[in-house]
mmCIF file of N, CA, C and O in Angstrom:
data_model
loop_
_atom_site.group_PDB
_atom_site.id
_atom_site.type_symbol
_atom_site.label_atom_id
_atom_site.label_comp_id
_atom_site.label_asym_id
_atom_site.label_seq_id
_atom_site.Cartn_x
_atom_site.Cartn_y
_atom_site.Cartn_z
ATOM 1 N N UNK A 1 -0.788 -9.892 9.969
ATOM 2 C CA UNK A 1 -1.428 -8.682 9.488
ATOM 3 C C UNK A 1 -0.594 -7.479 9.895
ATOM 4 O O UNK A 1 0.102 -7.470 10.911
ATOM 5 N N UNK A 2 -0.680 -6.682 9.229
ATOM 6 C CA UNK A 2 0.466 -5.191 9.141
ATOM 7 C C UNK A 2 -0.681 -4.158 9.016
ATOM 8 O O UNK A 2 -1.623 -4.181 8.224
ATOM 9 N N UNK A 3 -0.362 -3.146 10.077
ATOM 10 C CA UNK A 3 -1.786 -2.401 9.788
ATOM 11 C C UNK A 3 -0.998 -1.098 9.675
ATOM 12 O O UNK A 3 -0.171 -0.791 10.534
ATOM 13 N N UNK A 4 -1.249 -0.355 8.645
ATOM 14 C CA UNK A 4 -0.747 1.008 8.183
ATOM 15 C C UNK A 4 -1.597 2.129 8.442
ATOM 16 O O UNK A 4 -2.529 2.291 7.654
ATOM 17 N N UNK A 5 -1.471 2.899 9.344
ATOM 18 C CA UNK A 5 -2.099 4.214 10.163
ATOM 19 C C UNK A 5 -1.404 5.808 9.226
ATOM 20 O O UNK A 5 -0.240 6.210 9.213
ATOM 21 N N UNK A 6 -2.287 6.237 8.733
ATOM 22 C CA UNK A 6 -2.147 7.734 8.091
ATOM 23 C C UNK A 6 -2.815 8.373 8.399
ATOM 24 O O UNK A 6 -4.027 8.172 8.321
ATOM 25 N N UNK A 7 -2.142 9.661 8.994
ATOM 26 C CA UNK A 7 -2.854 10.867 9.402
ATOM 27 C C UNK A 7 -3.466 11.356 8.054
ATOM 28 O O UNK A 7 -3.045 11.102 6.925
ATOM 29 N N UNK A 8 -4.292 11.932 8.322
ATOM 30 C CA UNK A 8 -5.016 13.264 6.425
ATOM 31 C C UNK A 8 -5.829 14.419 7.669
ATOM 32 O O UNK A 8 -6.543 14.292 8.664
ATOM 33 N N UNK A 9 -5.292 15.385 6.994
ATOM 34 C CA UNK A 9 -5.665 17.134 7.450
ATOM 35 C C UNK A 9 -6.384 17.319 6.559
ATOM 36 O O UNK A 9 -6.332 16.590 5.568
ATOM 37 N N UNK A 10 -7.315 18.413 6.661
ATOM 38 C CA UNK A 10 -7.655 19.482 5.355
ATOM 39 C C UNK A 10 -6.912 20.857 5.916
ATOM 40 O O UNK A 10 -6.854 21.060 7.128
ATOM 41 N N UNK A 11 -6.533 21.482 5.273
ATOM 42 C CA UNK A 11 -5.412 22.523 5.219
ATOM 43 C C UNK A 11 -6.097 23.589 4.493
ATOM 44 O O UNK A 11 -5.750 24.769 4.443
ATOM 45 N N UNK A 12 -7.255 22.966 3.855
ATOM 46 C CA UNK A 12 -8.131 23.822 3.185
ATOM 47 C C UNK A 12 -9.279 24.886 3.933
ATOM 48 O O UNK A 12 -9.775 24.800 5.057
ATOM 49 N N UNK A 13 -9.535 26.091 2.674
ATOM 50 C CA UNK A 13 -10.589 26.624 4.297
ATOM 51 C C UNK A 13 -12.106 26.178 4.104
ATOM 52 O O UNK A 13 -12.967 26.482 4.929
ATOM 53 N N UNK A 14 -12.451 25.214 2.618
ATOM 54 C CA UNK A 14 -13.312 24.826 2.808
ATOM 55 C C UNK A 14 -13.384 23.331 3.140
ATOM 56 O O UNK A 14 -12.326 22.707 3.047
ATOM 57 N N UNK A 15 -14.847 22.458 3.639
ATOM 58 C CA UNK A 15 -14.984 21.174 3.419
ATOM 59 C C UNK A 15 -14.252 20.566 1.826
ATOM 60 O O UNK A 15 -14.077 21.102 0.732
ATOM 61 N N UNK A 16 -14.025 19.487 2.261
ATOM 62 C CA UNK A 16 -13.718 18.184 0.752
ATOM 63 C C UNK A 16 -13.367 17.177 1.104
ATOM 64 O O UNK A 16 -13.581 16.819 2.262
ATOM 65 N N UNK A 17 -12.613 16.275 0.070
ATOM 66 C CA UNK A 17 -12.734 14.804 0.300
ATOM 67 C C UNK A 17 -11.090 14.626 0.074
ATOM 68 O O UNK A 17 -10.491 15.298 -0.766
ATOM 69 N N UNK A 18 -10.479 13.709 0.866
ATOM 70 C CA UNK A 18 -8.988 13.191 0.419
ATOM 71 C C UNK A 18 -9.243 11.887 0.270
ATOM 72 O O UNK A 18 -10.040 11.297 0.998
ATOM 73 N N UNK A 19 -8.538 11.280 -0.762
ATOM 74 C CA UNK A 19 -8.395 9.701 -0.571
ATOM 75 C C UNK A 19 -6.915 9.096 -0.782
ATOM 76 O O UNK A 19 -6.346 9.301 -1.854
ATOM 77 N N UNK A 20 -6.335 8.402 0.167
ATOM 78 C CA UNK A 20 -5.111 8.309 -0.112
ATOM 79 C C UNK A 20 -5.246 6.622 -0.557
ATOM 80 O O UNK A 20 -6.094 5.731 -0.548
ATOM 81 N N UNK A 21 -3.935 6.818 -0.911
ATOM 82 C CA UNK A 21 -3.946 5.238 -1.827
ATOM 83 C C UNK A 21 -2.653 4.395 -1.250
ATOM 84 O O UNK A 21 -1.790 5.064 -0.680
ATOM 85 N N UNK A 22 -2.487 3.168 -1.343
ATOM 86 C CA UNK A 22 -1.492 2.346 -0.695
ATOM 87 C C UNK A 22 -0.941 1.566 -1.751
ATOM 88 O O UNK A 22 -1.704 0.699 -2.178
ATOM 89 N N UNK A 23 -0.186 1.618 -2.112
ATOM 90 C CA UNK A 23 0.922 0.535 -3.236
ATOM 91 C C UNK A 23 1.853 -0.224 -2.716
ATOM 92 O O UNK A 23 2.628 0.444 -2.031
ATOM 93 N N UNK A 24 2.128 -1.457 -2.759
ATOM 94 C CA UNK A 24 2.912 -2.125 -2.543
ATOM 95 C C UNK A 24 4.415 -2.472 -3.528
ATOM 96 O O UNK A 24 4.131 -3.483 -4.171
ATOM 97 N N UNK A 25 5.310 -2.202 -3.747
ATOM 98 C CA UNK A 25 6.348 -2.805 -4.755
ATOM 99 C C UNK A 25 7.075 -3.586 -3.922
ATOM 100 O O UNK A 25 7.517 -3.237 -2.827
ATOM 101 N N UNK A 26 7.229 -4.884 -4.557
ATOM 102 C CA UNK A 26 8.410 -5.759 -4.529
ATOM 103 C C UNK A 26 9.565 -5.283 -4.738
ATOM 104 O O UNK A 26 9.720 -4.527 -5.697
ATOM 105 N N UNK A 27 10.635 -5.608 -3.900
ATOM 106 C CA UNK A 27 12.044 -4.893 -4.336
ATOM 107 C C UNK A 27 12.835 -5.960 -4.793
ATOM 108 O O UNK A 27 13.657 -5.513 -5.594
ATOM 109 N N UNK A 28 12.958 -7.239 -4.630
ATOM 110 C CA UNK A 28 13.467 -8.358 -4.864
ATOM 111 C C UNK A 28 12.833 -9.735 -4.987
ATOM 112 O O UNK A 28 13.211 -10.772 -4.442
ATOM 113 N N UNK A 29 12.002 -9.590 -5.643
ATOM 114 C CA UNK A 29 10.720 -10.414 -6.552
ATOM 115 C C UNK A 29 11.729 -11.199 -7.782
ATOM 116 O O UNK A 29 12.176 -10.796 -8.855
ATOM 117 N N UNK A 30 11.839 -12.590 -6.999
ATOM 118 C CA UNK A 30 12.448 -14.007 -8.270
ATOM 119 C C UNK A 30 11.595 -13.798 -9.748
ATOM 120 O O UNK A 30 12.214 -14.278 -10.698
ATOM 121 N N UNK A 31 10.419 -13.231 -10.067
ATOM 122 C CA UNK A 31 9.724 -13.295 -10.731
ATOM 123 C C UNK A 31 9.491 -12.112 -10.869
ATOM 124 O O UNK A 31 9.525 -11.410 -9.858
ATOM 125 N N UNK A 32 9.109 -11.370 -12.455
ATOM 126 C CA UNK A 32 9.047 -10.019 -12.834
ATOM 127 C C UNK A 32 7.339 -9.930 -12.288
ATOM 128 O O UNK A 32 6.460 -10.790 -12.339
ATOM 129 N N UNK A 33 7.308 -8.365 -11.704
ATOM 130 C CA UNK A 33 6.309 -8.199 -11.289
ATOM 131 C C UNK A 33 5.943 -6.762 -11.681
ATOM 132 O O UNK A 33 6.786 -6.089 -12.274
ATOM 133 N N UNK A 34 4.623 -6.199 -11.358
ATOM 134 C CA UNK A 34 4.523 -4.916 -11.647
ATOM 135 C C UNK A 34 5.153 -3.777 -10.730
ATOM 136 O O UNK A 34 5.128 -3.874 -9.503
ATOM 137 N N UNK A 35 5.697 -2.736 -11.365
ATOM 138 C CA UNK A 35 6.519 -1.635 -10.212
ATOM 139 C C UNK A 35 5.750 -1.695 -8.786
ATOM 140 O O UNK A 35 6.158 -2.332 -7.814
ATOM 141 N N UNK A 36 4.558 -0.913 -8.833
ATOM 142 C CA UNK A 36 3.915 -1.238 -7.648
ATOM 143 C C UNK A 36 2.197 -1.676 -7.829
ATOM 144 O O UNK A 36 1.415 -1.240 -8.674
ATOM 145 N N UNK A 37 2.004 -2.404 -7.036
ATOM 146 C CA UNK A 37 0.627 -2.843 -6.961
ATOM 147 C C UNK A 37 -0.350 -1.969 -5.803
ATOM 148 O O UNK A 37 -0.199 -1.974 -4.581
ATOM 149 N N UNK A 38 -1.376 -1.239 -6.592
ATOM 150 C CA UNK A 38 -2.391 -0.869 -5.295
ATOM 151 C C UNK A 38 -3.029 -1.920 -4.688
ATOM 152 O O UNK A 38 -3.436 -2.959 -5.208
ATOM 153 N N UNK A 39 -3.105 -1.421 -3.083
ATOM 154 C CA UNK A 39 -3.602 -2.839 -2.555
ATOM 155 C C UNK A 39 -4.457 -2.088 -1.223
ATOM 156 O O UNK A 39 -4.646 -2.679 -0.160
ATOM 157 N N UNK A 40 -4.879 -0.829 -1.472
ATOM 158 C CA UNK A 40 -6.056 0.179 -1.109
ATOM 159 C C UNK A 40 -6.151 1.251 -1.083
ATOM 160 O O UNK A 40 -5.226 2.023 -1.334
ATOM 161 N N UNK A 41 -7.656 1.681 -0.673
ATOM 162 C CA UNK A 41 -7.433 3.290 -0.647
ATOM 163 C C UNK A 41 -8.234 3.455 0.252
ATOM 164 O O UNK A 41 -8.735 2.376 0.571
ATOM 165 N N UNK A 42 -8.715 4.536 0.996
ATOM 166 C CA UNK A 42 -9.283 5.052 2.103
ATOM 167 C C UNK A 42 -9.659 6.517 1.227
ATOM 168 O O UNK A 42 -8.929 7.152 0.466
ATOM 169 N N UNK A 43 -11.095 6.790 1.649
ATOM 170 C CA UNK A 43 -11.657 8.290 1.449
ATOM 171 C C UNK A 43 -12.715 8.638 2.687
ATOM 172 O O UNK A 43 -13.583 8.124 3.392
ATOM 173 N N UNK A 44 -12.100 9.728 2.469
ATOM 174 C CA UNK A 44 -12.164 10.597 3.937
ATOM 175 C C UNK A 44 -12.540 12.267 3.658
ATOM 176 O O UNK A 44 -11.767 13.129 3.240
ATOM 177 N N UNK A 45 -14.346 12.455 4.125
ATOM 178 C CA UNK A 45 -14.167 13.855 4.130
ATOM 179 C C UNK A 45 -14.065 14.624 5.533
ATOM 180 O O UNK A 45 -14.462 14.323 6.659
ATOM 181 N N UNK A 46 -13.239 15.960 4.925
ATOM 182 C CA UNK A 46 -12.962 16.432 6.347
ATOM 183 C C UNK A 46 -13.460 17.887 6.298
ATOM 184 O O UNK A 46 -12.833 18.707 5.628
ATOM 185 N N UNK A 47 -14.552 18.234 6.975
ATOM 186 C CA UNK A 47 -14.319 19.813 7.516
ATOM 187 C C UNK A 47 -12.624 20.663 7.282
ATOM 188 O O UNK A 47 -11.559 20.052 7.361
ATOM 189 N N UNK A 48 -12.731 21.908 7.040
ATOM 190 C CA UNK A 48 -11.653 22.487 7.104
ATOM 191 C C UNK A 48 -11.219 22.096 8.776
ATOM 192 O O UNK A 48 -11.981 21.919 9.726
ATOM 193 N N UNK A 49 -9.373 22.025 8.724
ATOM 194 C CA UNK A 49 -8.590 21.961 10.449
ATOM 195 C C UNK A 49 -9.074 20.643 10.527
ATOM 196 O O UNK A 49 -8.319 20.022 11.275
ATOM 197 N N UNK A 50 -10.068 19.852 10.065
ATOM 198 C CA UNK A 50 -10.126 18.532 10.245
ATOM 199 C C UNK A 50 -9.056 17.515 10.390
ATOM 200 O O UNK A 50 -8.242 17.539 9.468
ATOM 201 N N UNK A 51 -8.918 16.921 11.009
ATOM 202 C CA UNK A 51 -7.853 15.703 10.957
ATOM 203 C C UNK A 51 -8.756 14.325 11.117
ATOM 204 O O UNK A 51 -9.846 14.119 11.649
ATOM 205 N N UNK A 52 -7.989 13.629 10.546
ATOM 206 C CA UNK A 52 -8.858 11.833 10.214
ATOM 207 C C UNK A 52 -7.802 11.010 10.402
ATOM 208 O O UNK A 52 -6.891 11.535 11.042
ATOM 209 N N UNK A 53 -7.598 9.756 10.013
ATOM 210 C CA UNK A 53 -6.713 8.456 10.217
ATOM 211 C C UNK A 53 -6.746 7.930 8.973
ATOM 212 O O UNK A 53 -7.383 8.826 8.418
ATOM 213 N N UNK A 54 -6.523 7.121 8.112
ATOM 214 C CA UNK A 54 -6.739 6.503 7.572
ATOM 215 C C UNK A 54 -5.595 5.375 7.367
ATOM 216 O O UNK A 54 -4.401 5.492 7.091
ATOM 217 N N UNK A 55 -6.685 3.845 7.685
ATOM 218 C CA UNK A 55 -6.374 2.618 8.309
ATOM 219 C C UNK A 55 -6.447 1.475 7.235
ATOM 220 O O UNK A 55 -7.527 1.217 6.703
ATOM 221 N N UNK A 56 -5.207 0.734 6.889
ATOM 222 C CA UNK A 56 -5.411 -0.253 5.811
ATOM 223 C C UNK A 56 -4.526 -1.028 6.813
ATOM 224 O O UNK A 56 -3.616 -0.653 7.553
ATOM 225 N N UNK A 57 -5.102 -2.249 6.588
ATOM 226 C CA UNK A 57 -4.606 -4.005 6.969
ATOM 227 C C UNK A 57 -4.466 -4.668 6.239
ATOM 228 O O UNK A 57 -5.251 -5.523 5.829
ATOM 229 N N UNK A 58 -3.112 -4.356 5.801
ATOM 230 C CA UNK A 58 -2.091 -5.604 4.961
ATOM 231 C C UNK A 58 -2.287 -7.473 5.422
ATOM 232 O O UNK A 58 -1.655 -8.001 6.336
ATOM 233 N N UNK A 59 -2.895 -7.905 4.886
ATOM 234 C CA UNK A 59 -2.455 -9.639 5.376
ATOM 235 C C UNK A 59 -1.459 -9.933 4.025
ATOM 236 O O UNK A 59 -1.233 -9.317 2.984
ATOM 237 N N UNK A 60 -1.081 -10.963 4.502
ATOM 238 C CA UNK A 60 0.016 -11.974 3.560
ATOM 239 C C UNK A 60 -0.095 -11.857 2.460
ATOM 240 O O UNK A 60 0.915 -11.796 1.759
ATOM 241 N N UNK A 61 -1.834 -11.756 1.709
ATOM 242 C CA UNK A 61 -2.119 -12.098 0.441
ATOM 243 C C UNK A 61 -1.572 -10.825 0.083
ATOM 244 O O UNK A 61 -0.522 -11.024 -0.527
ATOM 245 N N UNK A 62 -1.828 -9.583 0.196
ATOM 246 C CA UNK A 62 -1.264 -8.700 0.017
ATOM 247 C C UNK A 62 0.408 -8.790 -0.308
ATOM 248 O O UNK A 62 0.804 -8.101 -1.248
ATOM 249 N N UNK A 63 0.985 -9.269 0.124
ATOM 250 C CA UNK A 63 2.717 -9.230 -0.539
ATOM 251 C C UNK A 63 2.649 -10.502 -1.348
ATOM 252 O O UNK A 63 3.694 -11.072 -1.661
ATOM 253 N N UNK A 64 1.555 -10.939 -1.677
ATOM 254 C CA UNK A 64 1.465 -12.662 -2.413
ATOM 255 C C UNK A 64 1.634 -12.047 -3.964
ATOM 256 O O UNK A 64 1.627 -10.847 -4.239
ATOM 257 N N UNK A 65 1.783 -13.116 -4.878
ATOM 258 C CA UNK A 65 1.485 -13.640 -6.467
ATOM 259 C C UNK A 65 1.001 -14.743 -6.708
ATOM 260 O O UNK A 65 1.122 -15.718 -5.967
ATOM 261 N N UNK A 66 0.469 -14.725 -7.640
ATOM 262 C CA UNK A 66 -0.110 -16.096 -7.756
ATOM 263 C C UNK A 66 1.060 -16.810 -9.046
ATOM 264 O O UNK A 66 1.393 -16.368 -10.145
ATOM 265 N N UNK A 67 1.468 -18.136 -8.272
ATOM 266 C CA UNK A 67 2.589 -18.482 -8.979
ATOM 267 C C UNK A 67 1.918 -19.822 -9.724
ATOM 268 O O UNK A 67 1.633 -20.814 -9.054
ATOM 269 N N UNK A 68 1.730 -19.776 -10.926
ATOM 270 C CA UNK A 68 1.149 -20.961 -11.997
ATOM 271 C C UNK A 68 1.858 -22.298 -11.932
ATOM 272 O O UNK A 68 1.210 -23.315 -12.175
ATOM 273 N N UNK A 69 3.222 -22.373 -11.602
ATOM 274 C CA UNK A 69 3.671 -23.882 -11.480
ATOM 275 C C UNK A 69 3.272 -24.388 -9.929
ATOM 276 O O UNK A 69 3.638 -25.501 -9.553
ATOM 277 N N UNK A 70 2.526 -23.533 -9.085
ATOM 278 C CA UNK A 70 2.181 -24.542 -7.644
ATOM 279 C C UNK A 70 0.613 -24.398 -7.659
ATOM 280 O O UNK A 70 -0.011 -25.011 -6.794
ATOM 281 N N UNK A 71 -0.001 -23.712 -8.482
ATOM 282 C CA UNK A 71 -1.088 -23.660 -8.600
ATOM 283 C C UNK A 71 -1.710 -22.677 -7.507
ATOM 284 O O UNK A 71 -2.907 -22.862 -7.290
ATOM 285 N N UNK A 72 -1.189 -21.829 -6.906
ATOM 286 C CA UNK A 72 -1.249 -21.378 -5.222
ATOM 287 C C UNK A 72 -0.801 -19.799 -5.583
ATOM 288 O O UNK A 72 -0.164 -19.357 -6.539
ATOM 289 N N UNK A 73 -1.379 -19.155 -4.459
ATOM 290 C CA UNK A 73 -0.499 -17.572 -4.150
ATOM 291 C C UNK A 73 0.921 -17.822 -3.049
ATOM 292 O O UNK A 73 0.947 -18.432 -1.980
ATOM 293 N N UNK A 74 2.081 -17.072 -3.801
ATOM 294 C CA UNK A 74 3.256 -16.959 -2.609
ATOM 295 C C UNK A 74 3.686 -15.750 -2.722
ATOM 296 O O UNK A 74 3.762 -14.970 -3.672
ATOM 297 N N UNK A 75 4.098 -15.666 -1.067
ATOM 298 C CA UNK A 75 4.623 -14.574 -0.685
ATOM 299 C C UNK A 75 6.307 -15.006 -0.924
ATOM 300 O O UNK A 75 6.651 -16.182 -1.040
ATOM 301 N N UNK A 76 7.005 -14.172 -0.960
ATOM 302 C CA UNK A 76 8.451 -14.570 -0.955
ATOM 303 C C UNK A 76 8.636 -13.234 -0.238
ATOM 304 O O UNK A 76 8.309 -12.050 -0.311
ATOM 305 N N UNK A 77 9.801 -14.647 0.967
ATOM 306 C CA UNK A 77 10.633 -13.581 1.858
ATOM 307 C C UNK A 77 11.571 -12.325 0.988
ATOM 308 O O UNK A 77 12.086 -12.234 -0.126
ATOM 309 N N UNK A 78 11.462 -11.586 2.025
ATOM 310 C CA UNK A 78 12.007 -10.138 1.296
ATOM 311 C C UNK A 78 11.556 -9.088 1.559
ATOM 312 O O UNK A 78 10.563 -8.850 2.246
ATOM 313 N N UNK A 79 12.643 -7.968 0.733
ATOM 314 C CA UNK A 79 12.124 -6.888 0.800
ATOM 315 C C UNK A 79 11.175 -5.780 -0.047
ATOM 316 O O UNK A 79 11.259 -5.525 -1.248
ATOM 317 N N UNK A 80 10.479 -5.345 0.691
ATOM 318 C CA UNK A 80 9.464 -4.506 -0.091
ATOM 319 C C UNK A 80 8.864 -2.996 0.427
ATOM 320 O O UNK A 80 8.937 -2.755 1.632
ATOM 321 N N UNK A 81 8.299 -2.028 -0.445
ATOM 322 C CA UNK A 81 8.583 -0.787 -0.119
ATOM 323 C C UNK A 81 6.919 -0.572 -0.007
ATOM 324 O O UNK A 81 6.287 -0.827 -1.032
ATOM 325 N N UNK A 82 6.343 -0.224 0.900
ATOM 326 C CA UNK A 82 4.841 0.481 0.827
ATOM 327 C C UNK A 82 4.513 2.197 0.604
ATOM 328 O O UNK A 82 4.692 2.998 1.521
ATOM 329 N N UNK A 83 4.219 2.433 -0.189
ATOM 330 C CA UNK A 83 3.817 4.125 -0.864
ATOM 331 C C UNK A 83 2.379 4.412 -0.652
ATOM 332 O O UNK A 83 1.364 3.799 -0.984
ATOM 333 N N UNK A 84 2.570 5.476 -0.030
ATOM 334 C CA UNK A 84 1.188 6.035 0.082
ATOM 335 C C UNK A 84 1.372 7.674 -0.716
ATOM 336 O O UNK A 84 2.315 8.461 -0.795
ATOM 337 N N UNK A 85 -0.369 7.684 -1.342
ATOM 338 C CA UNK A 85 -0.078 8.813 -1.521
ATOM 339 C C UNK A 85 -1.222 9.335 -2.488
ATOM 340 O O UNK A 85 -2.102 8.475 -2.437
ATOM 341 N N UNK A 86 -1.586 10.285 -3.288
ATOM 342 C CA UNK A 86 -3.120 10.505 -3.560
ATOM 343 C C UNK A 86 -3.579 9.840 -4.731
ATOM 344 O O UNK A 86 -4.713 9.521 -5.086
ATOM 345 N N UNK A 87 -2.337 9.682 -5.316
ATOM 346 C CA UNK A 87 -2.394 8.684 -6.639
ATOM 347 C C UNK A 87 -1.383 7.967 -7.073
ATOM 348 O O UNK A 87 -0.721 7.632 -6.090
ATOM 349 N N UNK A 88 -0.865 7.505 -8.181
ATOM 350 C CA UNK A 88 0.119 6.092 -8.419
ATOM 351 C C UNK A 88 1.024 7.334 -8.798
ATOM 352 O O UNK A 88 2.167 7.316 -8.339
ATOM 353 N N UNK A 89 0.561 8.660 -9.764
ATOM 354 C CA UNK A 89 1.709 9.882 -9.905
ATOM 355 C C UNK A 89 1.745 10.792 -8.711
ATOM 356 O O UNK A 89 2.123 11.850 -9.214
ATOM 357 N N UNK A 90 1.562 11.024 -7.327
ATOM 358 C CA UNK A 90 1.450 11.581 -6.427
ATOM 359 C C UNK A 90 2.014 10.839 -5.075
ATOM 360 O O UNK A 90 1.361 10.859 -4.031
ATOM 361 N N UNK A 91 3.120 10.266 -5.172
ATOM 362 C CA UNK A 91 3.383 9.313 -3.775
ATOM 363 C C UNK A 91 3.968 10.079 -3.047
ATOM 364 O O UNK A 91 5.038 10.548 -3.435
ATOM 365 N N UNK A 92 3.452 10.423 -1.811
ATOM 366 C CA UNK A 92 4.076 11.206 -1.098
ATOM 367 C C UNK A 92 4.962 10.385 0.155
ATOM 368 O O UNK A 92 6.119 10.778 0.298
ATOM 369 N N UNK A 93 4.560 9.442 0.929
ATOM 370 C CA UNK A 93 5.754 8.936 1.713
ATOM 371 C C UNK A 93 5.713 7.405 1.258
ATOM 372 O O UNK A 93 4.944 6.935 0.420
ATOM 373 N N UNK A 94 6.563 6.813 1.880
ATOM 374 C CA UNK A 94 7.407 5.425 1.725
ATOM 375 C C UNK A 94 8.015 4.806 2.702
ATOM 376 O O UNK A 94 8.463 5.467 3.638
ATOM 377 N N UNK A 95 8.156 3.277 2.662
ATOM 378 C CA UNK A 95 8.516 2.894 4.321
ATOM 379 C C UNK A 95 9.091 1.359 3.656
ATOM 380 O O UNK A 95 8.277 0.490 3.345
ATOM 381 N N UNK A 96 10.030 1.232 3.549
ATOM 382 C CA UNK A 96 11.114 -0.270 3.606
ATOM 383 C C UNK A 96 10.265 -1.352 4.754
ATOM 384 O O UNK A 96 10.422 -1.275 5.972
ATOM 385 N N UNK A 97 9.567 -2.113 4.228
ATOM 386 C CA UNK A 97 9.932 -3.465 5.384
ATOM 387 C C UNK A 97 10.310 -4.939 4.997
ATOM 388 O O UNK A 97 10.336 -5.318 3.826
ATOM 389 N N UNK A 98 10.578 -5.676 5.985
ATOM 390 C CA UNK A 98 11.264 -7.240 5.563
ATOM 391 C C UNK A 98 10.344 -8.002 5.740
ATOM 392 O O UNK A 98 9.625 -7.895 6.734
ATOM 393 N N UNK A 99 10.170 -8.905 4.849
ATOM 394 C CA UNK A 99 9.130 -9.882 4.958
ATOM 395 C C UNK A 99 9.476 -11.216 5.165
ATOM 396 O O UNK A 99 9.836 -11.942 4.239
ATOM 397 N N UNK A 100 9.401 -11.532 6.158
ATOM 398 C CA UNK A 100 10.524 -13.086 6.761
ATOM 399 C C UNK A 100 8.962 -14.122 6.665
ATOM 400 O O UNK A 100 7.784 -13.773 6.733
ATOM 401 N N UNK A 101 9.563 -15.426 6.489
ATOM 402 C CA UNK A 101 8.388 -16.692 6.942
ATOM 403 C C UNK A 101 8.030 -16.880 7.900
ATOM 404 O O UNK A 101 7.217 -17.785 8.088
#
C-alpha cells in the first residue's frame, strides 16, 4: 500500500469546499491503456486560513488491469506517474514512481 498525503488551504476569505482528485498513468504499459486513470478523490471543507490533509491509499489493484488471456488483474513492473489535482483538466502536481514485484 502507497499512501499519498496532500496538503489543501483555503486562501479564500470565505468558507467552501476543495476536492482534489488522484490519477494514475502508466508510463510503460505492454498493453494500450487509458492516459490516466482516476483512482480517487477526497472533499474537504475548509473555513477560510483553513488547512486539511487529504489521504488516498493506493494498493496494487490500483496500478492493476484486468488482462483477458489470464482471466485475472496485473500489475506490471514499471514506471508510472501519479497527478493530483482539482480535475483531469486542472493537474496541478506529479510524482514518478517504480513499481517493482
Amino acid at each position: 500500500t502507497l499512501v499519498v498525503r496532500v496538503p489543501v488551504r483555503n486562501v479564500g476569505p470565505v468558507s467552501g469546499a476543495e476536492v482534489v482528485q488522484l490519477y494514475v498513468e502508466d508510463l510503460a504499459s505492454r498493453i494500450e491503456r487509458p492516459v490516466r486513470e482516476l483512482k480517487g478523490f477526497h472533499r474537504e471543507e475548509l473555513a477560510p486560513g483553513e488547512e486539511a490533509v487529504a489521504e488516498f491509499k493506493l494498493t496494487r489493484r490500483d496500478w492493476s488491469y484486468f488482462d483477458e488471456t489470464v482471466g485475472d488483474w496485473v500489475a506490471e513492473p514499471g514506471r508510472f506517474r501519479i497527478w493530483l489535482g482539482t480535475s483531469s483538466r486542472d493537474l496541478r502536481r506529479s510524482v514518478d514512481i517504480e513499481l517493482v514485484n
